[in-house]
GROMACS .gro file of N, CA, C and O in nm:
model
  476
    1MET      N    1   0.082  -0.118   0.000
    1MET     CA    2   0.000  -0.001  -0.001
    1MET      C    3   0.088   0.126   0.001
    1MET      O    4   0.198   0.124   0.050
    2GLN      N    5   0.041   0.229  -0.056
    2GLN     CA    6   0.112   0.354  -0.061
    2GLN      C    7   0.049   0.461   0.026
    2GLN      O    8  -0.072   0.460   0.048
    3GLY      N    9   0.131   0.553   0.078
    3GLY     CA   10   0.077   0.662   0.159
    3GLY      C   11   0.012   0.766   0.067
    3GLY      O   12   0.067   0.800  -0.038
    4GLN      N   13  -0.104   0.813   0.106
    4GLN     CA   14  -0.178   0.911   0.025
    4GLN      C   15  -0.223   1.030   0.105
    4GLN      O   16  -0.253   1.017   0.226
    5MET      N   17  -0.221   1.146   0.043
    5MET     CA   18  -0.273   1.267   0.099
    5MET      C   19  -0.359   1.338  -0.005
    5MET      O   20  -0.323   1.336  -0.125
    6GLU      N   21  -0.469   1.393   0.038
    6GLU     CA   22  -0.553   1.471  -0.050
    6GLU      C   23  -0.531   1.618  -0.020
    6GLU      O   24  -0.534   1.658   0.095
    7THR      N   25  -0.508   1.696  -0.123
    7THR     CA   26  -0.497   1.842  -0.108
    7THR      C   27  -0.599   1.907  -0.202
    7THR      O   28  -0.666   1.839  -0.277
    8GLU      N   29  -0.610   2.038  -0.192
    8GLU     CA   30  -0.701   2.109  -0.280
    8GLU      C   31  -0.658   2.102  -0.426
    8GLU      O   32  -0.740   2.123  -0.518
    9LEU      N   33  -0.534   2.071  -0.449
    9LEU     CA   34  -0.478   2.063  -0.585
    9LEU      C   35  -0.486   1.921  -0.641
    9LEU      O   36  -0.466   1.902  -0.763
   10GLY      N   37  -0.503   1.823  -0.556
   10GLY     CA   38  -0.506   1.683  -0.605
   10GLY      C   39  -0.455   1.586  -0.502
   10GLY      O   40  -0.442   1.619  -0.384
   11LYS      N   41  -0.418   1.469  -0.547
   11LYS     CA   42  -0.376   1.358  -0.461
   11LYS      C   43  -0.224   1.343  -0.467
   11LYS      O   44  -0.165   1.355  -0.574
   12ILE      N   45  -0.163   1.323  -0.352
   12ILE     CA   46  -0.017   1.293  -0.341
   12ILE      C   47  -0.002   1.151  -0.294
   12ILE      O   48  -0.057   1.111  -0.192
   13VAL      N   49   0.074   1.072  -0.371
   13VAL     CA   50   0.098   0.930  -0.340
   13VAL      C   51   0.247   0.912  -0.317
   13VAL      O   52   0.329   0.950  -0.403
   14ILE      N   53   0.285   0.854  -0.200
   14ILE     CA   54   0.426   0.830  -0.167
   14ILE      C   55   0.449   0.679  -0.158
   14ILE      O   56   0.383   0.612  -0.083
   15ASP      N   57   0.538   0.632  -0.239
   15ASP     CA   58   0.572   0.490  -0.243
   15ASP      C   59   0.651   0.448  -0.119
   15ASP      O   60   0.726   0.527  -0.063
   16THR      N   61   0.633   0.324  -0.073
   16THR     CA   62   0.701   0.277   0.048
   16THR      C   63   0.850   0.271   0.030
   16THR      O   64   0.925   0.283   0.128
   17ASP      N   65   0.902   0.250  -0.094
   17ASP     CA   66   1.047   0.250  -0.116
   17ASP      C   67   1.105   0.385  -0.091
   17ASP      O   68   1.220   0.394  -0.042
   18VAL      N   69   1.036   0.489  -0.122
   18VAL     CA   70   1.083   0.627  -0.095
   18VAL      C   71   1.093   0.649   0.055
   18VAL      O   72   1.195   0.704   0.103
   19ILE      N   73   0.993   0.605   0.128
   19ILE     CA   74   0.992   0.622   0.272
   19ILE      C   75   1.107   0.541   0.334
   19ILE      O   76   1.178   0.587   0.420
   20ALA      N   77   1.127   0.415   0.284
   20ALA     CA   78   1.231   0.330   0.338
   20ALA      C   79   1.372   0.388   0.311
   20ALA      O   80   1.458   0.387   0.398
   21THR      N   81   1.395   0.440   0.191
   21THR     CA   82   1.524   0.501   0.158
   21THR      C   83   1.552   0.621   0.246
   21THR      O   84   1.662   0.636   0.299
   22TYR      N   85   1.451   0.706   0.264
   22TYR     CA   86   1.472   0.826   0.345
   22TYR      C   87   1.493   0.785   0.495
   22TYR      O   88   1.583   0.841   0.558
   23ALA      N   89   1.411   0.693   0.544
   23ALA     CA   90   1.428   0.649   0.681
   23ALA      C   91   1.566   0.586   0.701
   23ALA      O   92   1.628   0.605   0.808
   24GLY      N   93   1.615   0.511   0.606
   24GLY     CA   94   1.749   0.452   0.617
   24GLY      C   95   1.859   0.553   0.620
   24GLY      O   96   1.954   0.540   0.697
   25SER      N   97   1.845   0.660   0.539
   25SER     CA   98   1.948   0.764   0.541
   25SER      C   99   1.945   0.839   0.672
   25SER      O  100   2.050   0.882   0.723
   26VAL      N  101   1.829   0.859   0.731
   26VAL     CA  102   1.816   0.924   0.859
   26VAL      C  103   1.876   0.834   0.967
   26VAL      O  104   1.946   0.882   1.058
   27ALA      N  105   1.849   0.706   0.960
   27ALA     CA  106   1.892   0.613   1.064
   27ALA      C  107   2.047   0.602   1.072
   27ALA      O  108   2.102   0.597   1.180
   28VAL      N  109   2.114   0.598   0.955
   28VAL     CA  110   2.261   0.579   0.961
   28VAL      C  111   2.332   0.705   1.010
   28VAL      O  112   2.448   0.700   1.048
   29GLU      N  113   2.260   0.818   1.016
   29GLU     CA  114   2.316   0.942   1.071
   29GLU      C  115   2.306   0.945   1.223
   29GLU      O  116   2.368   1.027   1.289
   30CYS      N  117   2.226   0.856   1.282
   30CYS     CA  118   2.209   0.853   1.427
   30CYS      C  119   2.330   0.795   1.496
   30CYS      O  120   2.395   0.707   1.444
   31PHE      N  121   2.360   0.850   1.614
   31PHE     CA  122   2.472   0.803   1.694
   31PHE      C  123   2.456   0.660   1.732
   31PHE      O  124   2.346   0.616   1.775
   32GLY      N  125   2.558   0.580   1.715
   32GLY     CA  126   2.559   0.439   1.757
   32GLY      C  127   2.513   0.341   1.648
   32GLY      O  128   2.524   0.221   1.668
   33ILE      N  129   2.460   0.391   1.538
   33ILE     CA  130   2.414   0.302   1.432
   33ILE      C  131   2.528   0.287   1.330
   33ILE      O  132   2.575   0.383   1.274
   34VAL      N  133   2.575   0.163   1.312
   34VAL     CA  134   2.678   0.137   1.215
   34VAL      C  135   2.620   0.130   1.075
   34VAL      O  136   2.674   0.183   0.979
   35GLY      N  137   2.504   0.066   1.064
   35GLY     CA  138   2.442   0.056   0.933
   35GLY      C  139   2.319  -0.034   0.943
   35GLY      O  140   2.281  -0.084   1.051
   36MET      N  141   2.257  -0.056   0.827
   36MET     CA  142   2.139  -0.143   0.821
   36MET      C  143   2.187  -0.286   0.796
   36MET      O  144   2.293  -0.306   0.741
   37ALA      N  145   2.106  -0.381   0.837
   37ALA     CA  146   2.143  -0.520   0.827
   37ALA      C  147   2.045  -0.598   0.736
   37ALA      O  148   1.927  -0.569   0.737
   38ALA      N  149   2.103  -0.691   0.664
   38ALA     CA  150   2.020  -0.785   0.584
   38ALA      C  151   2.040  -0.919   0.646
   38ALA      O  152   2.153  -0.966   0.664
   39VAL      N  153   1.933  -0.988   0.679
   39VAL     CA  154   1.937  -1.117   0.744
   39VAL      C  155   1.906  -1.223   0.638
   39VAL      O  156   1.799  -1.220   0.577
   40ASN      N  157   1.994  -1.320   0.626
   40ASN     CA  158   1.969  -1.435   0.538
   40ASN      C  159   1.901  -1.538   0.622
   40ASN      O  160   1.958  -1.600   0.707
   41MET      N  161   1.769  -1.555   0.602
   41MET     CA  162   1.690  -1.643   0.686
   41MET      C  163   1.734  -1.791   0.670
   41MET      O  164   1.728  -1.866   0.765
   42LYS      N  165   1.782  -1.832   0.555
   42LYS     CA  166   1.821  -1.969   0.535
   42LYS      C  167   1.943  -2.004   0.618
   42LYS      O  168   1.947  -2.106   0.683
   43ASP      N  169   2.043  -1.916   0.616
   43ASP     CA  170   2.169  -1.943   0.686
   43ASP      C  171   2.173  -1.876   0.825
   43ASP      O  172   2.256  -1.913   0.905
   44GLY      N  173   2.088  -1.780   0.849
   44GLY     CA  174   2.091  -1.708   0.975
   44GLY      C  175   2.204  -1.606   0.982
   44GLY      O  176   2.242  -1.561   1.090
   45LEU      N  177   2.259  -1.569   0.868
   45LEU     CA  178   2.373  -1.476   0.864
   45LEU      C  179   2.323  -1.333   0.852
   45LEU      O  180   2.224  -1.306   0.791
   46VAL      N  181   2.398  -1.243   0.918
   46VAL     CA  182   2.365  -1.101   0.913
   46VAL      C  183   2.476  -1.032   0.831
   46VAL      O  184   2.591  -1.056   0.851
   47LYS      N  185   2.432  -0.948   0.739
   47LYS     CA  186   2.526  -0.878   0.650
   47LYS      C  187   2.502  -0.729   0.658
   47LYS      O  188   2.388  -0.683   0.657
   48LEU      N  189   2.610  -0.653   0.677
   48LEU     CA  190   2.603  -0.507   0.679
   48LEU      C  191   2.582  -0.461   0.536
   48LEU      O  192   2.654  -0.495   0.445
   49LEU      N  193   2.475  -0.380   0.515
   49LEU     CA  194   2.444  -0.330   0.381
   49LEU      C  195   2.521  -0.207   0.350
   49LEU      O  196   2.549  -0.124   0.431
   50LYS      N  197   2.553  -0.194   0.219
   50LYS     CA  198   2.622  -0.073   0.171
   50LYS      C  199   2.519   0.043   0.165
   50LYS      O  200   2.400   0.022   0.170
   51LYS      N  201   2.568   0.161   0.157
   51LYS     CA  202   2.485   0.279   0.158
   51LYS      C  203   2.383   0.284   0.045
   51LYS      O  204   2.279   0.346   0.056
   52ASP      N  205   2.409   0.214  -0.066
   52ASP     CA  206   2.316   0.212  -0.179
   52ASP      C  207   2.195   0.124  -0.152
   52ASP      O  208   2.094   0.134  -0.222
   53TYR      N  209   2.203   0.038  -0.051
   53TYR     CA  210   2.097  -0.059  -0.025
   53TYR      C  211   2.034  -0.040   0.113
   53TYR      O  212   1.991  -0.135   0.176
   54LEU      N  213   2.028   0.084   0.161
   54LEU     CA  214   1.975   0.108   0.295
   54LEU      C  215   1.829   0.067   0.313
   54LEU      O  216   1.788   0.026   0.417
   55ASN      N  217   1.751   0.075   0.203
   55ASN     CA  218   1.609   0.042   0.214
   55ASN      C  219   1.585  -0.103   0.233
   55ASN      O  220   1.473  -0.145   0.268
   56HIS      N  221   1.686  -0.193   0.209
   56HIS     CA  222   1.667  -0.337   0.226
   56HIS      C  223   1.664  -0.376   0.374
   56HIS      O  224   1.611  -0.483   0.405
   57GLY      N  225   1.712  -0.296   0.460
   57GLY     CA  226   1.711  -0.326   0.603
   57GLY      C  227   1.592  -0.269   0.675
   57GLY      O  228   1.583  -0.275   0.795
   58ILE      N  229   1.496  -0.216   0.598
   58ILE     CA  230   1.380  -0.149   0.653
   58ILE      C  231   1.252  -0.203   0.589
   58ILE      O  232   1.246  -0.217   0.468
   59SER      N  233   1.153  -0.230   0.670
   59SER     CA  234   1.021  -0.269   0.625
   59SER      C  235   0.925  -0.155   0.655
   59SER      O  236   0.919  -0.112   0.770
   60VAL      N  237   0.851  -0.113   0.552
   60VAL     CA  238   0.757  -0.002   0.569
   60VAL      C  239   0.616  -0.054   0.540
   60VAL      O  240   0.592  -0.119   0.441
   61ASN      N  241   0.524  -0.027   0.633
   61ASN     CA  242   0.384  -0.064   0.614
   61ASN      C  243   0.300   0.061   0.632
   61ASN      O  244   0.320   0.135   0.728
   62ILE      N  245   0.212   0.084   0.540
   62ILE     CA  246   0.113   0.191   0.552
   62ILE      C  247  -0.016   0.130   0.601
   62ILE      O  248  -0.073   0.046   0.537
   63ASN      N  249  -0.058   0.169   0.718
   63ASN     CA  250  -0.175   0.112   0.782
   63ASN      C  251  -0.304   0.168   0.718
   63ASN      O  252  -0.299   0.266   0.640
   64GLU      N  253  -0.415   0.107   0.750
   64GLU     CA  254  -0.543   0.149   0.691
   64GLU      C  255  -0.582   0.295   0.726
   64GLU      O  256  -0.648   0.361   0.652
   65ASP      N  257  -0.534   0.340   0.844
   65ASP     CA  258  -0.564   0.476   0.882
   65ASP      C  259  -0.458   0.578   0.829
   65ASP      O  260  -0.448   0.690   0.878
   66ASN      N  261  -0.381   0.532   0.729
   66ASN     CA  262  -0.277   0.617   0.661
   66ASN      C  263  -0.167   0.659   0.752
   66ASN      O  264  -0.111   0.769   0.742
   67THR      N  265  -0.130   0.571   0.849
   67THR     CA  266  -0.014   0.596   0.934
   67THR      C  267   0.095   0.500   0.890
   67THR      O  268   0.070   0.397   0.827
   68ILE      N  269   0.217   0.532   0.929
   68ILE     CA  270   0.334   0.451   0.887
   68ILE      C  271   0.385   0.367   1.003
   68ILE      O  272   0.398   0.414   1.115
   69SER      N  273   0.416   0.241   0.973
   69SER     CA  274   0.482   0.152   1.068
   69SER      C  275   0.617   0.111   1.005
   69SER      O  276   0.621   0.068   0.887
   70LEU      N  277   0.723   0.125   1.082
   70LEU     CA  278   0.859   0.092   1.032
   70LEU      C  279   0.924  -0.014   1.113
   70LEU      O  280   0.914  -0.016   1.239
   71ASP      N  281   0.993  -0.106   1.048
   71ASP     CA  282   1.076  -0.207   1.112
   71ASP      C  283   1.219  -0.187   1.065
   71ASP      O  284   1.246  -0.191   0.946
   72PHE      N  285   1.312  -0.166   1.160
   72PHE     CA  286   1.453  -0.146   1.129
   72PHE      C  287   1.534  -0.269   1.172
   72PHE      O  288   1.518  -0.314   1.286
   73HIS      N  289   1.619  -0.315   1.087
   73HIS     CA  290   1.718  -0.419   1.121
   73HIS      C  291   1.853  -0.350   1.114
   73HIS      O  292   1.899  -0.315   1.004
   74VAL      N  293   1.912  -0.329   1.232
   74VAL     CA  294   2.033  -0.246   1.240
   74VAL      C  295   2.150  -0.323   1.303
   74VAL      O  296   2.131  -0.422   1.372
   75ILE      N  297   2.266  -0.268   1.281
   75ILE     CA  298   2.390  -0.308   1.346
   75ILE      C  299   2.439  -0.190   1.428
   75ILE      O  300   2.448  -0.078   1.372
   76VAL      N  301   2.463  -0.209   1.556
   76VAL     CA  302   2.501  -0.100   1.644
   76VAL      C  303   2.650  -0.104   1.674
   76VAL      O  304   2.714  -0.209   1.659
   77SER      N  305   2.702   0.008   1.721
   77SER     CA  306   2.845   0.017   1.761
   77SER      C  307   2.865  -0.059   1.892
   77SER      O  308   2.781  -0.058   1.983
   78TYR      N  309   2.983  -0.116   1.904
   78TYR     CA  310   3.022  -0.182   2.028
   78TYR      C  311   3.044  -0.078   2.134
   78TYR      O  312   3.108   0.025   2.111
   79GLY      N  313   2.995  -0.104   2.255
   79GLY     CA  314   3.021  -0.021   2.371
   79GLY      C  315   2.922   0.090   2.397
   79GLY      O  316   2.938   0.170   2.490
   80VAL      N  317   2.819   0.104   2.315
   80VAL     CA  318   2.718   0.203   2.337
   80VAL      C  319   2.594   0.136   2.397
   80VAL      O  320   2.571   0.018   2.383
   81SER      N  321   2.514   0.216   2.463
   81SER     CA  322   2.392   0.168   2.523
   81SER      C  323   2.288   0.142   2.412
   81SER      O  324   2.250   0.235   2.340
   82VAL      N  325   2.243   0.020   2.398
   82VAL     CA  326   2.147  -0.013   2.294
   82VAL      C  327   2.013   0.061   2.320
   82VAL      O  328   1.951   0.108   2.227
   83ALA      N  329   1.978   0.074   2.445
   83ALA     CA  330   1.853   0.145   2.479
   83ALA      C  331   1.862   0.294   2.436
   83ALA      O  332   1.765   0.349   2.380
   84ALA      N  333   1.975   0.357   2.462
   84ALA     CA  334   1.994   0.496   2.426
   84ALA      C  335   1.996   0.513   2.270
   84ALA      O  336   1.935   0.607   2.218
   85VAL      N  337   2.061   0.424   2.203
   85VAL     CA  338   2.066   0.430   2.058
   85VAL      C  339   1.927   0.409   1.998
   85VAL      O  340   1.884   0.483   1.908
   86ALA      N  341   1.850   0.312   2.054
   86ALA     CA  342   1.715   0.285   2.006
   86ALA      C  343   1.624   0.404   2.030
   86ALA      O  344   1.543   0.442   1.941
   87GLU      N  345   1.632   0.464   2.146
   87GLU     CA  346   1.549   0.580   2.178
   87GLU      C  347   1.582   0.698   2.084
   87GLU      O  348   1.488   0.762   2.035
   88ASN      N  349   1.710   0.721   2.065
   88ASN     CA  350   1.752   0.828   1.974
   88ASN      C  351   1.702   0.803   1.831
   88ASN      O  352   1.651   0.894   1.762
   89LEU      N  353   1.714   0.678   1.787
   89LEU     CA  354   1.672   0.639   1.651
   89LEU      C  355   1.521   0.660   1.637
   89LEU      O  356   1.477   0.718   1.536
   90ILE      N  357   1.444   0.616   1.731
   90ILE     CA  358   1.299   0.631   1.726
   90ILE      C  359   1.258   0.776   1.719
   90ILE      O  360   1.177   0.818   1.633
   91GLU      N  361   1.309   0.856   1.805
   91GLU     CA  362   1.273   1.001   1.809
   91GLU      C  363   1.311   1.072   1.682
   91GLU      O  364   1.234   1.149   1.626
   92THR      N  365   1.436   1.047   1.636
   92THR     CA  366   1.483   1.115   1.515
   92THR      C  367   1.406   1.073   1.390
   92THR      O  368   1.361   1.157   1.312
   93VAL      N  369   1.391   0.943   1.375
   93VAL     CA  370   1.319   0.891   1.254
   93VAL      C  371   1.174   0.936   1.258
   93VAL      O  372   1.118   0.977   1.154
   94LYS      N  373   1.110   0.928   1.372
   94LYS     CA  374   0.967   0.967   1.381
   94LYS      C  375   0.950   1.111   1.340
   94LYS      O  376   0.861   1.144   1.260
   95TYR      N  377   1.034   1.201   1.392
   95TYR     CA  378   1.023   1.342   1.357
   95TYR      C  379   1.053   1.370   1.210
   95TYR      O  380   0.975   1.437   1.140
   96LYS      N  381   1.165   1.318   1.161
   96LYS     CA  382   1.208   1.349   1.023
   96LYS      C  383   1.120   1.285   0.919
   96LYS      O  384   1.089   1.347   0.816
   97VAL      N  385   1.076   1.162   0.938
   97VAL     CA  386   0.988   1.095   0.839
   97VAL      C  387   0.851   1.163   0.838
   97VAL      O  388   0.790   1.182   0.731
   98SER      N  389   0.797   1.200   0.955
   98SER     CA  390   0.671   1.272   0.961
   98SER      C  391   0.681   1.405   0.890
   98SER      O  392   0.590   1.443   0.815
   99SER      N  393   0.790   1.477   0.911
   99SER     CA  394   0.810   1.607   0.843
   99SER      C  395   0.825   1.589   0.691
   99SER      O  396   0.772   1.667   0.613
  100PHE      N  397   0.896   1.484   0.650
  100PHE     CA  398   0.923   1.458   0.510
  100PHE      C  399   0.796   1.418   0.432
  100PHE      O  400   0.769   1.467   0.325
  101THR      N  401   0.716   1.330   0.493
  101THR     CA  402   0.605   1.272   0.421
  101THR      C  403   0.471   1.345   0.447
  101THR      O  404   0.380   1.338   0.366
  102GLY      N  405   0.461   1.408   0.564
  102GLY     CA  406   0.332   1.467   0.603
  102GLY      C  407   0.236   1.365   0.663
  102GLY      O  408   0.123   1.396   0.698
  103LEU      N  409   0.285   1.239   0.679
  103LEU     CA  410   0.206   1.134   0.738
  103LEU      C  411   0.255   1.110   0.881
  103LEU      O  412   0.367   1.144   0.917
  104THR      N  413   0.170   1.050   0.964
  104THR     CA  414   0.204   1.020   1.103
  104THR      C  415   0.275   0.885   1.111
  104THR      O  416   0.231   0.786   1.050
  105VAL      N  417   0.390   0.882   1.184
  105VAL     CA  418   0.458   0.754   1.209
  105VAL      C  419   0.397   0.693   1.335
  105VAL      O  420   0.402   0.754   1.444
  106ASP      N  421   0.334   0.577   1.320
  106ASP     CA  422   0.264   0.514   1.428
  106ASP      C  423   0.358   0.429   1.515
  106ASP      O  424   0.365   0.454   1.636
  107THR      N  425   0.428   0.337   1.457
  107THR     CA  426   0.515   0.250   1.535
  107THR      C  427   0.649   0.235   1.465
  107THR      O  428   0.659   0.238   1.340
  108ILE      N  429   0.754   0.221   1.545
  108ILE     CA  430   0.888   0.188   1.495
  108ILE      C  431   0.939   0.074   1.577
  108ILE      O  432   0.954   0.085   1.702
  109ASN      N  433   0.969  -0.038   1.510
  109ASN     CA  434   1.030  -0.153   1.577
  109ASN      C  435   1.176  -0.165   1.536
  109ASN      O  436   1.207  -0.153   1.417
  110ILE      N  437   1.263  -0.185   1.633
  110ILE     CA  438   1.406  -0.195   1.602
  110ILE      C  439   1.455  -0.336   1.641
  110ILE      O  440   1.437  -0.379   1.752
  111TYR      N  441   1.515  -0.399   1.544
  111TYR     CA  442   1.575  -0.531   1.563
  111TYR      C  443   1.725  -0.515   1.550
  111TYR      O  444   1.778  -0.487   1.443
  112VAL      N  445   1.795  -0.533   1.662
  112VAL     CA  446   1.943  -0.525   1.662
  112VAL      C  447   1.996  -0.660   1.617
  112VAL      O  448   1.983  -0.759   1.687
  113GLU      N  449   2.056  -0.661   1.498
  113GLU     CA  450   2.100  -0.784   1.437
  113GLU      C  451   2.246  -0.815   1.461
  113GLU      O  452   2.294  -0.926   1.435
  114GLY      N  453   2.323  -0.714   1.511
  114GLY     CA  454   2.462  -0.737   1.537
  114GLY      C  455   2.528  -0.618   1.599
  114GLY      O  456   2.469  -0.512   1.614
  115VAL      N  457   2.656  -0.640   1.641
  115VAL     CA  458   2.736  -0.535   1.701
  115VAL      C  459   2.870  -0.533   1.624
  115VAL      O  460   2.925  -0.639   1.591
  116ARG      N  461   2.918  -0.414   1.595
  116ARG     CA  462   3.048  -0.395   1.527
  116ARG      C  463   3.133  -0.296   1.602
  116ARG      O  464   3.086  -0.203   1.659
  117VAL      N  465   3.264  -0.326   1.603
  117VAL     CA  466   3.362  -0.235   1.660
  117VAL      C  467   3.393  -0.132   1.554
  117VAL      O  468   3.427  -0.165   1.439
  118ILE      N  469   3.387  -0.005   1.590
  118ILE     CA  470   3.418   0.107   1.500
  118ILE      C  471   3.563   0.151   1.524
  118ILE      O  472   3.600   0.174   1.639
  119ASP      N  473   3.637   0.166   1.417
  119ASP     CA  474   3.776   0.210   1.431
  119ASP      C  475   3.783   0.358   1.458
  119ASP      O  476   3.718   0.440   1.411
   0.00000   0.00000   0.00000
C-alpha cells in the first residue's frame, strides 16, 4: 500500500520504497548506528548493507488509517547503550519521516542484528 494525501490541488501518493530509503538515510546518521542489516533467513547470517541498499534493512507498512509503521534491522556500535541508541533512533526517525512525508509515524520496531567495533 502507498501513503496518500488529498490536497485542494489533487492527490499525493508516496511509495514505500521512498519512505524506506529516506528512513534509512536518517537512521545511519544517528549516533551508535553502524548501518542497516540484511538477514539471510536460510543461513541465519547477518550482513552489513552498503549505503546504496539502505532500504533493504527497513520494512515499511502503511496502515489502513494512513499511518506509517517501520521495522529497522540495524547493526550498532560496540560499547554504546542499545537502549539509548534505540530511543535516539525512534525520536529522530519519527520526527524526520513525519516532516518529510506529512504522514504520522505510528510504530517503529528496532531489531538489533549485530554489533560492530568502529575504528
